[in-house]
Structures are given as C-alpha cells and as structure tokens.
GROMACS .gro file of C-alpha atoms in nm:
model
  184
    1ALA     CA    1 -20.089   4.196  10.077
    2LYS     CA    2 -20.099   4.019   9.737
    3LYS     CA    3 -20.377   3.791   9.863
    4ASP     CA    4 -20.733   3.732   9.757
    5PRO     CA    5 -20.929   4.023   9.914
    6PHE     CA    6 -21.188   3.794  10.074
    7GLN     CA    7 -20.928   3.556  10.216
    8PHE     CA    8 -20.718   3.846  10.342
    9ARG     CA    9 -21.012   3.995  10.533
   10ARG     CA   10 -21.130   3.654  10.650
   11GLU     CA   11 -20.790   3.586  10.807
   12LEU     CA   12 -20.809   3.921  10.991
   13MET     CA   13 -21.142   3.817  11.145
   14GLY     CA   14 -21.001   3.510  11.320
   15GLU     CA   15 -21.089   3.622  11.674
   16HIS     CA   16 -21.412   3.797  11.575
   17PRO     CA   17 -21.668   3.528  11.486
   18ARG     CA   18 -21.955   3.766  11.401
   19PHE     CA   19 -21.736   3.955  11.153
   20ARG     CA   20 -21.597   3.635  11.006
   21ALA     CA   21 -21.946   3.486  10.963
   22ALA     CA   22 -22.071   3.801  10.789
   23ILE     CA   23 -21.782   3.818  10.544
   24GLU     CA   24 -21.808   3.446  10.469
   25ARG     CA   25 -22.183   3.480  10.409
   26VAL     CA   26 -22.152   3.774  10.171
   27ALA     CA   27 -21.873   3.601   9.978
   28ALA     CA   28 -22.095   3.294   9.934
   29MET     CA   29 -22.390   3.511   9.829
   30ALA     CA   30 -22.178   3.680   9.559
   31ASP     CA   31 -22.022   3.353   9.439
   32TRP     CA   32 -21.681   3.491   9.530
   33GLY     CA   33 -21.402   3.333   9.329
   34ALA     CA   34 -21.616   3.241   9.027
   35PRO     CA   35 -21.462   3.378   8.707
   36LEU     CA   36 -21.599   3.702   8.564
   37PRO     CA   37 -21.590   3.833   8.207
   38LYS     CA   38 -21.321   4.082   8.105
   39GLY     CA   39 -21.401   4.430   8.233
   40GLN     CA   40 -21.590   4.305   8.537
   41GLY     CA   41 -21.475   4.292   8.897
   42ARG     CA   42 -21.594   4.209   9.247
   43GLY     CA   43 -21.495   4.408   9.553
   44ILE     CA   44 -21.554   4.334   9.918
   45ALA     CA   45 -21.572   4.548  10.232
   46ILE     CA   46 -21.700   4.519  10.588
   47THR     CA   47 -21.802   4.771  10.851
   48GLU     CA   48 -21.948   4.793  11.199
   49CYS     CA   49 -22.150   5.079  11.340
   50PHE     CA   50 -22.453   5.131  11.562
   51GLY     CA   51 -22.411   4.774  11.689
   52SER     CA   52 -22.447   4.612  11.346
   53ILE     CA   53 -22.195   4.439  11.120
   54VAL     CA   54 -22.244   4.472  10.745
   55ALA     CA   55 -22.028   4.291  10.490
   56GLU     CA   56 -22.078   4.391  10.127
   57VAL     CA   57 -21.970   4.281   9.782
   58ALA     CA   58 -22.008   4.489   9.468
   59ARG     CA   59 -21.996   4.351   9.113
   60VAL     CA   60 -21.919   4.613   8.850
   61THR     CA   61 -21.853   4.642   8.480
   62VAL     CA   62 -21.618   4.904   8.338
   63ASP     CA   63 -21.643   4.936   7.961
   64ASN     CA   64 -21.488   5.216   7.755
   65GLY     CA   65 -21.469   5.440   8.059
   66THR     CA   66 -21.830   5.378   8.165
   67LEU     CA   67 -21.904   5.236   8.508
   68LYS     CA   68 -22.203   5.012   8.574
   69VAL     CA   69 -22.266   4.871   8.918
   70ASN     CA   70 -22.438   4.541   8.836
   71GLU     CA   71 -22.506   4.394   9.180
   72LEU     CA   72 -22.462   4.470   9.547
   73PHE     CA   73 -22.470   4.200   9.814
   74ALA     CA   74 -22.498   4.252  10.190
   75ALA     CA   75 -22.475   4.010  10.480
   76VAL     CA   76 -22.602   4.184  10.791
   77ASP     CA   77 -22.562   4.089  11.157
   78CYS     CA   78 -22.779   4.343  11.333
   79GLY     CA   79 -22.888   4.123  11.620
   80GLU     CA   80 -23.246   4.009  11.634
   81VAL     CA   81 -23.450   4.131  11.335
   82VAL     CA   82 -23.793   4.243  11.450
   83ASN     CA   83 -23.952   4.334  11.115
   84PRO     CA   84 -23.773   4.167  10.820
   85ASP     CA   85 -23.940   4.378  10.547
   86THR     CA   86 -23.858   4.708  10.716
   87ALA     CA   87 -23.509   4.587  10.800
   88ARG     CA   88 -23.443   4.491  10.436
   89ALA     CA   89 -23.576   4.827  10.315
   90GLN     CA   90 -23.345   5.011  10.556
   91VAL     CA   91 -23.038   4.820  10.435
   92GLU     CA   92 -23.131   4.861  10.067
   93GLY     CA   93 -23.189   5.233  10.117
   94GLY     CA   94 -22.857   5.273  10.299
   95MET     CA   95 -22.674   5.093  10.021
   96MET     CA   96 -22.834   5.312   9.753
   97PHE     CA   97 -22.753   5.626   9.954
   98GLY     CA   98 -22.389   5.514   9.985
   99LEU     CA   99 -22.369   5.425   9.616
  100ALA     CA  100 -22.519   5.760   9.511
  101ALA     CA  101 -22.267   5.949   9.723
  102ALA     CA  102 -21.968   5.748   9.600
  103TRP     CA  103 -22.067   5.740   9.234
  104LEU     CA  104 -22.242   6.069   9.171
  105GLY     CA  105 -22.233   6.290   9.481
  106ALA     CA  106 -22.056   6.603   9.370
  107ILE     CA  107 -22.141   6.966   9.437
  108THR     CA  108 -21.978   7.217   9.204
  109ILE     CA  109 -21.860   7.553   9.338
  110ARG     CA  110 -21.846   7.832   9.077
  111ASP     CA  111 -21.757   8.190   9.167
  112GLY     CA  112 -21.787   8.103   9.536
  113ARG     CA  113 -22.141   7.964   9.504
  114VAL     CA  114 -22.296   7.622   9.465
  115ALA     CA  115 -22.373   7.578   9.092
  116GLU     CA  116 -22.646   7.315   9.135
  117SER     CA  117 -22.971   7.481   9.238
  118ASN     CA  118 -23.195   7.175   9.265
  119PHE     CA  119 -23.238   6.819   9.143
  120HIS     CA  120 -23.280   6.924   8.780
  121ASP     CA  121 -22.907   7.002   8.762
  122PHE     CA  122 -22.774   6.763   9.027
  123ARG     CA  123 -22.726   6.409   8.898
  124THR     CA  124 -22.844   6.149   9.147
  125LEU     CA  125 -22.903   5.777   9.140
  126THR     CA  126 -23.214   5.671   8.951
  127LEU     CA  127 -23.382   5.334   8.911
  128ALA     CA  128 -23.208   5.300   8.574
  129ASP     CA  129 -22.871   5.329   8.756
  130ALA     CA  130 -22.962   5.109   9.051
  131PRO     CA  131 -22.803   4.765   9.067
  132ILE     CA  132 -22.971   4.445   9.174
  133VAL     CA  133 -22.945   4.431   9.554
  134HIS     CA  134 -22.929   4.114   9.763
  135VAL     CA  135 -22.961   4.136  10.143
  136ASP     CA  136 -22.930   3.847  10.387
  137PHE     CA  137 -22.969   3.875  10.763
  138MET     CA  138 -22.756   3.658  10.988
  139ALA     CA  139 -22.923   3.465  11.268
  140SER     CA  140 -22.800   3.643  11.578
  141THR     CA  141 -22.879   3.671  11.945
  142ALA     CA  142 -22.696   4.004  11.975
  143THR     CA  143 -22.880   4.313  12.093
  144PRO     CA  144 -23.063   4.474  11.797
  145GLY     CA  145 -22.846   4.731  11.621
  146GLY     CA  146 -22.896   4.996  11.355
  147LEU     CA  147 -22.988   4.923  10.995
  148GLY     CA  148 -22.990   5.219  10.755
  149GLU     CA  149 -22.663   5.388  10.843
  150PRO     CA  150 -22.451   5.071  10.885
  151ALA     CA  151 -22.516   4.978  10.521
  152VAL     CA  152 -22.375   5.308  10.386
  153PRO     CA  153 -21.995   5.309  10.438
  154ALA     CA  154 -21.892   4.974  10.290
  155VAL     CA  155 -22.053   5.046   9.950
  156ALA     CA  156 -21.787   5.294   9.837
  157ALA     CA  157 -21.504   5.063   9.941
  158ALA     CA  158 -21.661   4.757   9.778
  159VAL     CA  159 -21.724   4.945   9.451
  160ALA     CA  160 -21.373   5.097   9.448
  161ASN     CA  161 -21.224   4.752   9.511
  162ALA     CA  162 -21.436   4.604   9.230
  163ILE     CA  163 -21.321   4.877   8.990
  164PHE     CA  164 -20.961   4.791   9.080
  165VAL     CA  165 -21.022   4.424   8.998
  166ALA     CA  166 -21.186   4.517   8.667
  167THR     CA  167 -20.922   4.770   8.558
  168GLY     CA  168 -20.609   4.740   8.772
  169VAL     CA  169 -20.643   5.106   8.873
  170ARG     CA  170 -20.715   5.229   9.226
  171LEU     CA  171 -20.965   5.511   9.254
  172ARG     CA  172 -20.903   5.727   9.558
  173GLN     CA  173 -21.127   6.023   9.489
  174PHE     CA  174 -21.504   6.061   9.497
  175PRO     CA  175 -21.729   6.071   9.315
  176PHE     CA  176 -21.634   5.797   9.070
  177SER     CA  177 -21.831   5.960   8.786
  178LYS     CA  178 -21.602   6.264   8.797
  179THR     CA  179 -21.296   6.041   8.789
  180SER     CA  180 -21.162   5.943   8.450
  181LEU     CA  181 -21.244   5.581   8.380
  182ALA     CA  182 -21.080   5.608   8.036
  183TRP     CA  183 -20.801   5.369   8.139
  184SER     CA  184 -21.042   5.072   8.132
   0.00000   0.00000   0.00000
C-alpha cells in the first residue's frame, strides 16, 4: 500500500473501535515513528481470537546476518482482567512461545526420521535470546476472553515486518534462523 504500516492498519480499523484502540495503544507504547539506528526495524501486527484482541510491535536488529529481537510490545483488550499478574504472565508466555516457533522452531527430517531426539539437539528460546517484553491491558467492559493463545500469532508477523523495515527483504518462510539473513 506504500503507507506507514501503523497508519495503514489504523485506517482499516475505522469501524472497529476496540481494534483501533489496541493498535493505537501498542504504537504509542513502542514509540512508533521515532527514528531507529541503521539495521533496526519495527513491525506491527494485530490479531483476535478467543474473544481477545492483541496488537503487537516488535523491534529487531539485523547485523551481519544475525537477528536479535530487542523488544516486544503488546496492547491487549481481553475484556475485564481478573488477575493482572496471571494475565500478564499468560501474554508474556504466549509471546515467547510465538517467537520461539517463528525464530527457531524447526524439526529436521533425516532418512525419514526426526533428527532431533530431545532438547539437547533442538534449539529453543532461552533467557539470553528473550527480548524485553512490555504488556499493557486496555480498560474494557467486554466479556473476559483468552490470554495465552491470543498473544501467539501476531509475534511472527510483527517480527517479519520489523525485519523487512531493517533490511528491505520480506521473509516468508519459518523459522527465521534457518533463513539466510546474509542480505542485511
């Protein structure tokens, strides 16, 4: 569309105030539009499932073919939040699950069998890989919705969009770690 990704999505949310509020909130949280250093990018995505709306922004750095996800932001409209600590933990866990799948989640088939036998030879997200995560819940009178699963799908899209901003290249295959980032 040759438009700012946030503005483009915001315009699409015109008749959906909960979606529009969530995407505006996450953009504000991530300081959308502020300049970033060379090799960094921000990506934005939004999803709805299990009665919750989750808008996410990813900030990444791509340097010499190496991807680092610096920060993830989420604005969540899940209706009334009953237990804020548990709710935050569910969203953070969902985001890390989604990031692990998009960035590292590959199973190798060799000679018709799965090559990875356990976690010692299957790379997964560790604390050293984990970005800083910011979660904000929207004030809402909607019926309570889900929390863990709704945070998962937008992560891959936000990270892929951020990589595009940082490099000018669209990634369309998962996981990102198996994709050549040498063009950065």
